Short mmCIF file of C-alpha atoms in Angstrom, two decimals:
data_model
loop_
_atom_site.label_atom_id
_atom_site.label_comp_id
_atom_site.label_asym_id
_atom_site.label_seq_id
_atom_site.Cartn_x
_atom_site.Cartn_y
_atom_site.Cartn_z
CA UNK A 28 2.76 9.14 -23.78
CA UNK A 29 3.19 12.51 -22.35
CA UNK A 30 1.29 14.00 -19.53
CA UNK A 31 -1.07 15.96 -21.78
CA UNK A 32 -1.36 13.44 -23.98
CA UNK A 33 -2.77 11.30 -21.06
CA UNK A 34 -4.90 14.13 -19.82
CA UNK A 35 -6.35 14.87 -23.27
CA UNK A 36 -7.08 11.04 -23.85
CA UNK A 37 -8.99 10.91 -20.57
CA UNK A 38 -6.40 8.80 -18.89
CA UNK A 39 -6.06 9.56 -15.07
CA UNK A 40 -2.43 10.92 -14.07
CA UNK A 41 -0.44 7.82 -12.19
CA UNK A 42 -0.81 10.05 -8.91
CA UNK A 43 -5.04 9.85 -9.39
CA UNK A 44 -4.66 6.16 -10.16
CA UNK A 45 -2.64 5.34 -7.20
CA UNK A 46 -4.44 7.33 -4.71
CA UNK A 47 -8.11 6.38 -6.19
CA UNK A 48 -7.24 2.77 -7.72
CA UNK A 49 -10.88 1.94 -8.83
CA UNK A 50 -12.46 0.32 -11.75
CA UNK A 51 -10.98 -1.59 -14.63
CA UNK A 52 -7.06 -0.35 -15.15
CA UNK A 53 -5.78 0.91 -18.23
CA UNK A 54 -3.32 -1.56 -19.36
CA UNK A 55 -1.27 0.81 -21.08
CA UNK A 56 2.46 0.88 -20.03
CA UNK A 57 2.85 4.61 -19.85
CA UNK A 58 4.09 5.26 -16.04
CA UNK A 59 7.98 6.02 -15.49
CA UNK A 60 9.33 4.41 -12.14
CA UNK A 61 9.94 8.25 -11.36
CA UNK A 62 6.54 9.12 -11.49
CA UNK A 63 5.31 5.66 -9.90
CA UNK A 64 8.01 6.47 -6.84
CA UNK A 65 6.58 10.23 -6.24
CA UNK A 66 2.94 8.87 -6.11
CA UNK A 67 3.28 6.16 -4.24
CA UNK A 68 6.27 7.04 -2.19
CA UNK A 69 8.35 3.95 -2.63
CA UNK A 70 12.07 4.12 -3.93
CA UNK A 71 13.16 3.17 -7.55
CA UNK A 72 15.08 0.31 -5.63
CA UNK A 73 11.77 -0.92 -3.60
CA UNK A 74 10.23 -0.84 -6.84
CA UNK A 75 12.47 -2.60 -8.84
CA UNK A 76 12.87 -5.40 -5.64
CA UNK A 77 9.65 -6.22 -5.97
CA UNK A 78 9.28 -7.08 -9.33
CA UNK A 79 12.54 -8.91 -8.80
CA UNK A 80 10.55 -10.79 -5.73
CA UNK A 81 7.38 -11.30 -7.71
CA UNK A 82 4.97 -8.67 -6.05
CA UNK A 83 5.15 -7.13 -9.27
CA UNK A 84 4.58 -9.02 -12.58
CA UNK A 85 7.53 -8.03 -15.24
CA UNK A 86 7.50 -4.65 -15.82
CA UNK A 87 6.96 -3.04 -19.58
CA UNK A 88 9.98 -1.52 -21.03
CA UNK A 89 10.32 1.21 -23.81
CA UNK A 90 12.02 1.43 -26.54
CA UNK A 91 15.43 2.49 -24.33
CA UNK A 92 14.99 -0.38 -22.27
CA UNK A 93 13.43 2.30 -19.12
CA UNK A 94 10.34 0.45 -17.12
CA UNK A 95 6.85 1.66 -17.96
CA UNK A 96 4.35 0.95 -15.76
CA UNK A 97 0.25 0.53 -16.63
CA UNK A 98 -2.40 1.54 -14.17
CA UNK A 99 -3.00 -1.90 -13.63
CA UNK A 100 0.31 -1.71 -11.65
CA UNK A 101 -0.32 1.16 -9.99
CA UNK A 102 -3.64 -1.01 -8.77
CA UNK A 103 -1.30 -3.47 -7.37
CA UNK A 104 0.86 -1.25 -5.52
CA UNK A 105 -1.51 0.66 -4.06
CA UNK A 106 -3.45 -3.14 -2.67
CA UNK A 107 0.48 -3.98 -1.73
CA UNK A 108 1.10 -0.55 0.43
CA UNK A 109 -2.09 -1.29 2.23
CA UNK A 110 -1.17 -4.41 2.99
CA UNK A 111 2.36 -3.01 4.18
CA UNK A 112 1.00 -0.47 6.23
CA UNK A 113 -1.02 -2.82 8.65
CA UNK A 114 1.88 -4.56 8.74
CA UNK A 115 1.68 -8.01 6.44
CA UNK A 116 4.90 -9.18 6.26
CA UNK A 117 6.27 -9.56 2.57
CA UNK A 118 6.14 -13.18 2.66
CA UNK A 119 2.61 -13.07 3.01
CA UNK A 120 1.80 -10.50 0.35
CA UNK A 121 3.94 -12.51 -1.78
CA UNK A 122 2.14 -15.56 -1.27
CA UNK A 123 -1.53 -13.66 -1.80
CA UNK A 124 0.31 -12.28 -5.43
CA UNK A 125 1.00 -16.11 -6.32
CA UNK A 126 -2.63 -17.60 -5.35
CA UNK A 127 -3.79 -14.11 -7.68
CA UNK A 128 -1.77 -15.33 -10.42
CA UNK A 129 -3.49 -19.03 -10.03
CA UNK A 130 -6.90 -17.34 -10.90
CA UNK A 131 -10.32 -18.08 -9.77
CA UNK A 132 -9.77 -21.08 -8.10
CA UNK A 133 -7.37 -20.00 -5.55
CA UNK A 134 -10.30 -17.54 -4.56
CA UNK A 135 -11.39 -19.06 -0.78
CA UNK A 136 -7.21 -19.58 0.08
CA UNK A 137 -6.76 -15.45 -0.91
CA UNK A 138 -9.74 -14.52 1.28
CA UNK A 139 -8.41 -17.06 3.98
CA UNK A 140 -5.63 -15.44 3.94
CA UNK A 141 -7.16 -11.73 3.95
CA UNK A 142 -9.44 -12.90 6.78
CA UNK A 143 -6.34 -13.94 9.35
CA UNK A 144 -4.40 -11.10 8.43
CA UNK A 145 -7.94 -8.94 9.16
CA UNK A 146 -8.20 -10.84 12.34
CA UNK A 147 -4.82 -9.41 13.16
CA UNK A 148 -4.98 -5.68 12.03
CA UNK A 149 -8.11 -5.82 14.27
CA UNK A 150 -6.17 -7.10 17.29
CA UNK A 151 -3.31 -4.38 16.78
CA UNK A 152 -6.32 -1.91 16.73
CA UNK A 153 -7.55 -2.63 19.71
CA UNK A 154 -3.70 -2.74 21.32
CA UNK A 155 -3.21 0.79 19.89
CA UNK A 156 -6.83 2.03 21.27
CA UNK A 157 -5.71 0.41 24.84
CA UNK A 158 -2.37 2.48 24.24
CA UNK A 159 -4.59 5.40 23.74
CA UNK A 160 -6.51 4.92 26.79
CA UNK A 161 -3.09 4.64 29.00
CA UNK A 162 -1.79 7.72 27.41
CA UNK A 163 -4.67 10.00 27.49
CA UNK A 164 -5.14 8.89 31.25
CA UNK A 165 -1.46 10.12 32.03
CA UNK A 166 -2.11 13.54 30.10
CA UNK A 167 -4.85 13.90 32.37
CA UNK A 168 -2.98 13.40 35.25
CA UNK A 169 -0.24 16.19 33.93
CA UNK A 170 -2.97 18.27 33.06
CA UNK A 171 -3.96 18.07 36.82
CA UNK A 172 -0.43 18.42 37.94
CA UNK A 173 0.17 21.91 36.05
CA UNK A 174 -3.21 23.32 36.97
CA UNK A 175 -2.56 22.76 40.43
CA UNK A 176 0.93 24.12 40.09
CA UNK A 177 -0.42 27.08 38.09
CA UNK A 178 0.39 30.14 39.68
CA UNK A 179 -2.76 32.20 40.40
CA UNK A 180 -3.26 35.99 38.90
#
């Protein structure tokens, strides 16, 4: 499907659904692993390791054999680089893809596993505000350094 054939079916372009990934996804296999690398900023490789990992359930194919990828994907990835960017290691996102994949009834172990990993973005935050503290302090104390060191006019 081209781009304005997307836009003039209503579909969102795969940079709106990975930057806004709300609602029910479009299913439709329409995303090259081009356009999925510019919008979410991961490689063709990273891409293509992850479905080989199993972050990623099989990607569509066209007709030429090139992957397609729905919005539902794009849903994924986006959950997956948030995930990333606090810092979960890959073994651990893997593991909350499998209990997805179980359904319903691996509900509690998924938000078990959300709820330590929370526990631990929360303690980095509160490293990185104690960081904060330290440096501001010693800006402060250069600040006082020049000013004092400022020739007067």
């Amino acid at each position: 499907m081209t781009a304005l054939a997307s836009i003039e079916a209503g579909l969102r372009t795969c940079c709106e659904v990975f930057q806004d990934p709300v609602g029910a996804p479009d299913r439709t296999p329409r995303h090259t692993i081009g356009e999925v690398s510019a919008a979410s900023g991961l490689t063709a490789h990273t891409l293509r390791w992850y479905e080989r990992i199993g972050l990623l359930d099989p990607v569509d194919r066209s007709a030429s054999g090139q992957r397609r990828y729905s919005d539902g994907d794009l849903h994924r990835l986006a959950f997956l680089g948030r995930l990333r960017l606090t810092g979960m290691p890959v073994a651990d996102m893997l593991r909350y893809v499998e209990l997805a994949r179980e359904g319903e009834r691996t509900s509690a172990d998924r938000r078990d596993l959300l709820l330590a990993h929370r526990e631990a973005v929360r303690q980095q935050i509160a490293d990185l505000h104690a960081t904060l503290a330290v440096l501001d302090h010693k800006i402060d104390v250069y600040n006082g350094r020049l000013a004092r060191c400022a020739p007067s006019h």
